[in-house]
XYZ file of C-alpha atoms in Angstrom:
403
model
C -16.303 21.798 -30.043
C -14.844 23.111 -26.794
C -12.207 25.807 -26.834
C -8.865 24.175 -26.053
C -7.609 26.528 -23.373
C -5.399 23.659 -22.161
C -3.319 23.953 -25.319
C -2.344 27.470 -24.245
C -0.741 25.976 -21.152
C 1.597 24.016 -23.426
C 3.234 27.299 -24.390
C 4.553 27.668 -20.849
C 7.918 26.279 -19.907
C 7.529 22.613 -19.102
C 9.627 19.528 -19.599
C 8.621 16.967 -22.171
C 9.836 13.444 -22.798
C 8.991 11.879 -26.125
C 8.211 8.206 -25.702
C 6.478 6.131 -28.372
C 2.996 4.889 -27.571
C 3.942 1.227 -27.981
C 6.971 1.589 -25.731
C 5.117 3.627 -23.127
C 2.113 1.311 -22.922
C 4.147 -1.917 -22.998
C 3.437 -2.824 -19.328
C -0.314 -2.375 -19.849
C -2.446 -5.529 -20.126
C -4.221 -6.239 -23.404
C -7.741 -5.564 -22.115
C -6.776 -2.143 -20.780
C -4.972 -1.293 -24.019
C -8.070 -2.110 -26.071
C -10.298 -0.025 -23.792
C -7.860 2.888 -23.880
C -7.544 2.911 -27.670
C -11.324 2.679 -28.059
C -11.944 5.621 -25.710
C -9.180 7.614 -27.411
C -10.621 7.081 -30.899
C -14.168 7.783 -29.744
C -13.407 11.081 -28.001
C -10.842 12.437 -30.460
C -12.618 11.504 -33.687
C -16.169 12.309 -32.646
C -15.627 15.248 -30.287
C -12.180 16.565 -31.180
C -11.034 16.116 -27.576
C -7.416 16.035 -26.511
C -6.607 13.272 -24.020
C -3.941 13.055 -21.350
C -3.141 10.052 -19.238
C -2.586 11.447 -15.734
C -1.650 10.441 -12.234
C -0.300 7.124 -11.061
C -0.662 5.370 -14.402
C 1.971 7.671 -15.971
C 4.302 7.152 -13.023
C 3.968 3.377 -13.066
C 4.278 3.023 -16.834
C 7.488 5.077 -16.766
C 8.757 2.757 -14.024
C 7.832 -0.273 -16.113
C 5.260 -1.474 -13.610
C 2.075 -3.262 -14.564
C -1.049 -1.170 -14.068
C -4.722 -1.998 -14.120
C -6.384 1.370 -13.435
C -6.086 4.241 -15.888
C -6.948 7.921 -15.393
C -7.682 10.190 -18.367
C -8.283 13.933 -18.458
C -10.181 15.355 -21.432
C -9.332 18.789 -22.823
C -10.825 20.753 -25.738
C -14.367 19.627 -24.925
C -17.243 21.433 -23.211
C -18.933 20.029 -20.143
C -22.132 19.442 -22.118
C -20.243 17.618 -24.871
C -18.370 15.582 -22.274
C -21.534 14.429 -20.518
C -23.141 13.597 -23.849
C -20.045 11.608 -24.834
C -20.111 9.671 -21.562
C -23.762 8.707 -22.127
C -23.022 7.604 -25.665
C -19.955 5.685 -24.531
C -21.930 3.942 -21.794
C -19.598 5.170 -19.042
C -20.902 5.189 -15.481
C -20.737 8.311 -13.330
C -18.691 7.549 -10.197
C -18.086 11.137 -9.128
C -20.255 13.419 -11.210
C -19.669 16.350 -8.902
C -15.976 15.774 -9.717
C -16.740 15.244 -13.455
C -15.518 11.619 -13.233
C -16.915 8.651 -15.190
C -15.786 5.048 -15.379
C -15.481 2.907 -18.502
C -14.040 -0.538 -17.748
C -10.731 0.039 -15.973
C -10.568 3.661 -17.090
C -11.582 6.752 -15.113
C -12.438 9.539 -17.564
C -12.666 13.068 -16.194
C -12.630 16.724 -17.013
C -9.597 18.514 -15.542
C -10.394 20.177 -12.246
C -9.030 22.202 -9.373
C -9.894 21.797 -5.697
C -10.102 24.305 -2.850
C -10.473 23.453 0.838
C -13.818 24.607 2.214
C -14.277 22.797 5.531
C -13.065 20.165 7.990
C -11.980 16.742 6.846
C -9.964 15.363 3.968
C -13.040 15.323 1.685
C -14.116 18.919 2.362
C -13.147 20.436 -0.991
C -14.887 22.682 -3.460
C -14.323 21.339 -6.954
C -14.425 23.383 -10.137
C -13.444 22.733 -13.714
C -10.342 24.142 -15.374
C -8.804 23.921 -18.822
C -5.379 24.886 -17.511
C -3.153 21.794 -17.546
C -0.652 23.213 -15.121
C -3.354 24.105 -12.601
C -4.999 20.701 -13.000
C -1.671 19.003 -12.307
C -1.034 21.242 -9.294
C -3.866 19.609 -7.316
C -1.870 16.332 -7.247
C -0.032 15.339 -4.105
C 3.492 14.498 -5.320
C 5.394 15.613 -8.396
C 5.739 12.029 -9.632
C 1.913 11.854 -9.682
C 1.543 15.174 -11.514
C 2.888 13.888 -14.831
C 0.763 13.618 -17.952
C 1.109 11.635 -21.160
C -0.392 13.021 -24.350
C -1.556 10.124 -26.492
C -1.660 11.984 -29.804
C 1.802 13.537 -29.527
C 3.271 10.510 -27.675
C 5.010 12.604 -25.047
C 5.218 12.956 -21.288
C 4.327 16.426 -19.987
C 5.941 17.619 -16.761
C 5.130 20.991 -15.194
C 6.301 20.271 -11.643
C 9.598 18.414 -11.867
C 8.165 14.919 -11.640
C 10.499 13.379 -14.221
C 13.597 14.408 -12.300
C 12.122 13.249 -8.999
C 11.117 9.945 -10.585
C 14.657 9.479 -11.838
C 16.122 10.330 -8.411
C 13.600 8.301 -6.431
C 12.146 11.237 -4.477
C 8.677 12.054 -3.145
C 8.186 15.819 -3.259
C 5.003 17.816 -2.658
C 3.746 19.552 -5.791
C 2.456 22.703 -4.098
C 3.038 23.107 -0.350
C 0.112 25.486 0.199
C -2.473 22.978 -1.032
C -0.588 19.836 0.000
C -1.296 20.477 3.688
C -5.048 20.728 3.056
C -5.452 16.954 2.614
C -4.362 14.946 5.661
C -4.505 11.646 3.775
C -1.357 12.712 1.954
C 0.712 12.005 5.069
C -0.217 8.332 4.880
C 0.127 8.317 1.109
C 3.707 9.520 1.517
C 4.324 6.535 3.780
C 2.847 3.902 1.488
C 4.361 5.345 -1.701
C 7.783 5.378 -0.068
C 7.311 1.751 0.948
C 5.998 0.601 -2.431
C 8.489 2.469 -4.612
C 11.565 2.611 -2.331
C 11.503 6.417 -2.694
C 12.882 8.890 -0.182
C 10.660 11.693 1.069
C 12.157 15.094 0.328
C 13.053 17.077 3.466
C 10.581 19.955 3.048
C 7.800 17.494 2.254
C 8.708 15.538 5.373
C 8.440 18.713 7.455
C 5.049 19.483 5.921
C 3.767 16.000 6.776
C 4.873 16.316 10.391
C 2.774 19.463 10.788
C -0.421 17.971 9.355
C -3.057 16.796 11.836
C -4.547 13.449 10.759
C -7.360 13.304 13.325
C -9.930 14.036 10.604
C -9.225 10.824 8.698
C -11.876 8.076 8.817
C -10.558 4.767 10.143
C -11.230 2.949 6.881
C -8.927 5.307 4.969
C -6.188 4.911 7.562
C -6.158 1.143 7.298
C -6.347 1.267 3.496
C -3.074 3.199 3.304
C -1.404 1.035 5.955
C -2.376 -2.147 4.121
C -0.687 -0.872 0.963
C 2.466 -0.434 3.010
C 2.106 -3.875 4.608
C 1.913 -5.475 1.153
C 4.808 -3.475 -0.294
C 8.224 -4.725 -1.382
C 10.235 -2.261 0.721
C 8.797 -2.315 4.265
C 11.920 -0.722 5.770
C 11.168 2.407 3.722
C 7.638 2.384 5.124
C 9.000 2.018 8.640
C 11.248 5.042 8.158
C 8.301 7.094 6.906
C 6.066 5.873 9.740
C 8.571 7.167 12.272
C 10.061 10.202 10.519
C 6.631 11.655 9.671
C 5.496 11.143 13.290
C 2.616 8.927 12.153
C 3.158 6.426 14.956
C 3.129 9.216 17.549
C -0.041 10.712 16.085
C -1.925 7.413 15.918
C -0.851 5.390 18.951
C 1.057 7.858 21.051
C 4.684 6.816 20.681
C 7.273 5.780 18.143
C 10.295 3.526 18.230
C 13.449 4.557 20.023
C 16.682 4.910 18.085
C 17.980 1.390 18.761
C 14.569 -0.217 18.331
C 14.085 1.510 14.988
C 17.367 0.237 13.560
C 16.717 -3.252 14.898
C 13.268 -3.375 13.297
C 14.500 -1.877 10.014
C 17.351 -4.383 9.961
C 14.949 -7.298 10.388
C 12.674 -6.028 7.611
C 15.590 -5.590 5.243
C 17.225 -8.893 6.187
C 14.148 -11.106 6.133
C 11.905 -9.598 3.436
C 13.114 -12.169 0.896
C 11.540 -14.839 3.104
C 8.128 -13.144 3.285
C 5.388 -15.458 2.005
C 2.833 -13.768 -0.211
C -0.171 -15.182 1.658
C 1.159 -13.814 4.972
C 2.880 -10.665 3.691
C 0.427 -8.187 5.191
C 1.168 -9.427 8.736
C 4.969 -9.393 8.811
C 5.419 -5.636 9.184
C 3.473 -5.496 12.439
C 4.947 -8.772 13.677
C 8.399 -7.198 13.427
C 7.302 -3.755 14.608
C 5.588 -5.124 17.724
C 8.724 -7.071 18.616
C 10.613 -3.821 19.184
C 7.792 -1.498 20.220
C 6.788 -1.086 23.830
C 3.201 -0.548 22.721
C 0.564 -3.255 23.059
C -0.258 -4.665 19.624
C -3.987 -4.202 20.333
C -3.442 -0.444 20.693
C -1.790 -0.300 17.284
C -4.433 -2.468 15.615
C -7.194 -0.324 17.079
C -5.484 2.884 15.955
C -5.386 1.734 12.315
C -8.788 0.008 12.487
C -7.319 -3.326 11.397
C -9.798 -6.120 10.554
C -10.442 -8.901 13.026
C -8.103 -11.315 11.259
C -5.151 -9.096 12.198
C -5.993 -9.526 15.847
C -6.315 -13.275 15.455
C -2.962 -13.599 13.693
C -0.907 -11.044 15.618
C -2.247 -11.219 19.161
C -0.139 -13.173 21.663
C 2.933 -13.482 19.452
C 5.590 -15.045 21.716
C 8.923 -13.389 22.322
C 11.556 -14.914 20.066
C 14.270 -16.622 22.167
C 17.954 -16.193 21.390
C 18.177 -19.918 20.727
C 15.275 -21.269 18.705
C 14.540 -24.764 19.987
C 12.143 -27.387 18.669
C 9.744 -26.818 21.546
C 9.396 -23.159 20.590
C 8.688 -24.041 16.962
C 6.131 -26.637 18.013
C 4.461 -24.074 20.283
C 3.760 -21.948 17.210
C 1.757 -24.815 15.725
C -0.606 -25.634 18.557
C -3.672 -24.690 16.486
C -2.418 -24.680 12.892
C 0.794 -25.143 10.951
C 3.682 -22.706 11.192
C 2.927 -21.679 7.614
C 0.196 -19.526 9.211
C 2.458 -17.998 11.859
C 3.620 -14.373 11.417
C 7.045 -15.537 12.642
C 7.640 -17.959 9.762
C 9.756 -15.329 7.976
C 12.665 -16.439 10.178
C 14.514 -19.210 8.269
C 15.435 -21.201 11.383
C 11.774 -21.375 12.397
C 10.593 -22.353 8.925
C 13.308 -24.995 8.506
C 12.666 -26.615 11.893
C 8.899 -26.552 11.306
C 9.329 -28.541 8.113
C 11.663 -31.010 9.814
C 9.201 -31.514 12.668
C 6.229 -31.908 10.333
C 4.454 -28.847 11.699
C 4.857 -26.531 8.722
C 1.449 -27.201 7.184
C -0.181 -29.119 10.066
C -0.728 -28.422 13.757
C 1.472 -30.090 16.384
C -0.077 -33.396 17.443
C 0.432 -35.674 20.405
C -0.290 -39.397 20.498
C -3.050 -39.111 23.067
C -6.296 -37.719 21.660
C -9.014 -35.749 23.397
C -11.401 -38.638 22.813
C -9.090 -41.016 24.672
C -8.846 -38.618 27.581
C -12.619 -38.301 27.715
C -12.879 -42.078 27.891
C -10.590 -41.854 30.915
C -12.997 -39.444 32.582
C -11.564 -36.015 31.724
C -14.133 -33.335 31.036
C -14.270 -29.553 30.541
C -11.475 -27.594 32.175
C -9.724 -30.748 33.384
C -9.646 -32.071 29.805
C -8.105 -28.858 28.474
C -5.505 -28.768 31.232
C -4.506 -32.404 30.683
C -4.163 -31.876 26.917
C -2.025 -28.814 27.574
C 0.176 -30.734 30.014
C 0.703 -33.601 27.582
C 1.608 -31.170 24.792
C 4.146 -29.412 27.014
C 5.734 -32.739 27.861
C 5.831 -33.735 24.198
C 7.475 -30.440 23.267
C 10.080 -30.811 25.992
C 10.892 -34.270 24.652
C 11.555 -32.687 21.262
C 14.295 -30.572 22.852
C 15.751 -33.572 24.683
C 15.842 -35.586 21.459
C 17.460 -32.629 19.698
C 20.151 -32.399 22.373
C 20.874 -36.126 21.991
C 21.227 -35.766 18.208
C 23.683 -32.882 18.632
C 25.884 -34.943 20.995
């Protein structure tokens, strides 16, 4: 059996919160619960290991959120015993240099510490530790540095994560190592947006000083997409601007008035966001108030091609939304696929006009025009002219109804 040095760390001053296993794991799905209990029994009974749930799973379970991915750290076990146990368990090595194996939805690892040894957010030297406090110190934010001991049914907190979780604050665990990983700037943004947490002032200052030029494009977009899909986009907007992310990535941020206008729209309209279009609304609103070309922003975050298709050429929203404007949003497909359908007046008029789920149609078809001799460019221009006329008639009919 391994010497449980980690247990010595428990003698240090740390906060604990006793929470029964059933209560703590209540948000966890049945499959994950079965896998967790099996791994726990296997490693504790056969190898005498001591298991801690760590990272985001502890945070989310305390917040009552459903989780699908689970991280476990194993103490009181040697590296040789651990690797033997992983083979016997049938776990797959996903980061053996980091002592990480995967079993179902569970990442099982030996506790480790990391030291920066080069350029880039992956340039770290990794070594094993049995010191719980040191293992938790490598985490980015205090709310992610919590542990839950399965056997004792208690939350372990060395870095003030419980208080920050209660207060809704993102705080760096250890400033000296926090600045070594540039991805943490974007993680602060997406966590703030997902959890509606404020970023603590000193952590905000740290993030502003971190250069993010070393981040690969794929990682940048991954963090932005989490923000785009979040429930609190106005928090993400504040982080995007206050951490100088917009300036670092596309050269400029929003002015004071533009920021408050964009934040107001996100807060006001988020209840109308459709799930299938949710990832596009943030940029649709942001681009409305930004002086930056949307293509510059999409290139800076390495957005997939579909973002360009959906967000390019978004028309300016008029003060008075008329039927012709709504119909113009449905020239190719229904307004249900427009990134402006979060505005209730647009959605309501689209349904009334029959262009919510279908494209705007005119009576004359392309085939009929071809029979009349229109071809190529002339055909496209004539179709466009007829559609403009039909849209103008919608406004005239609307004016008549109002009188």
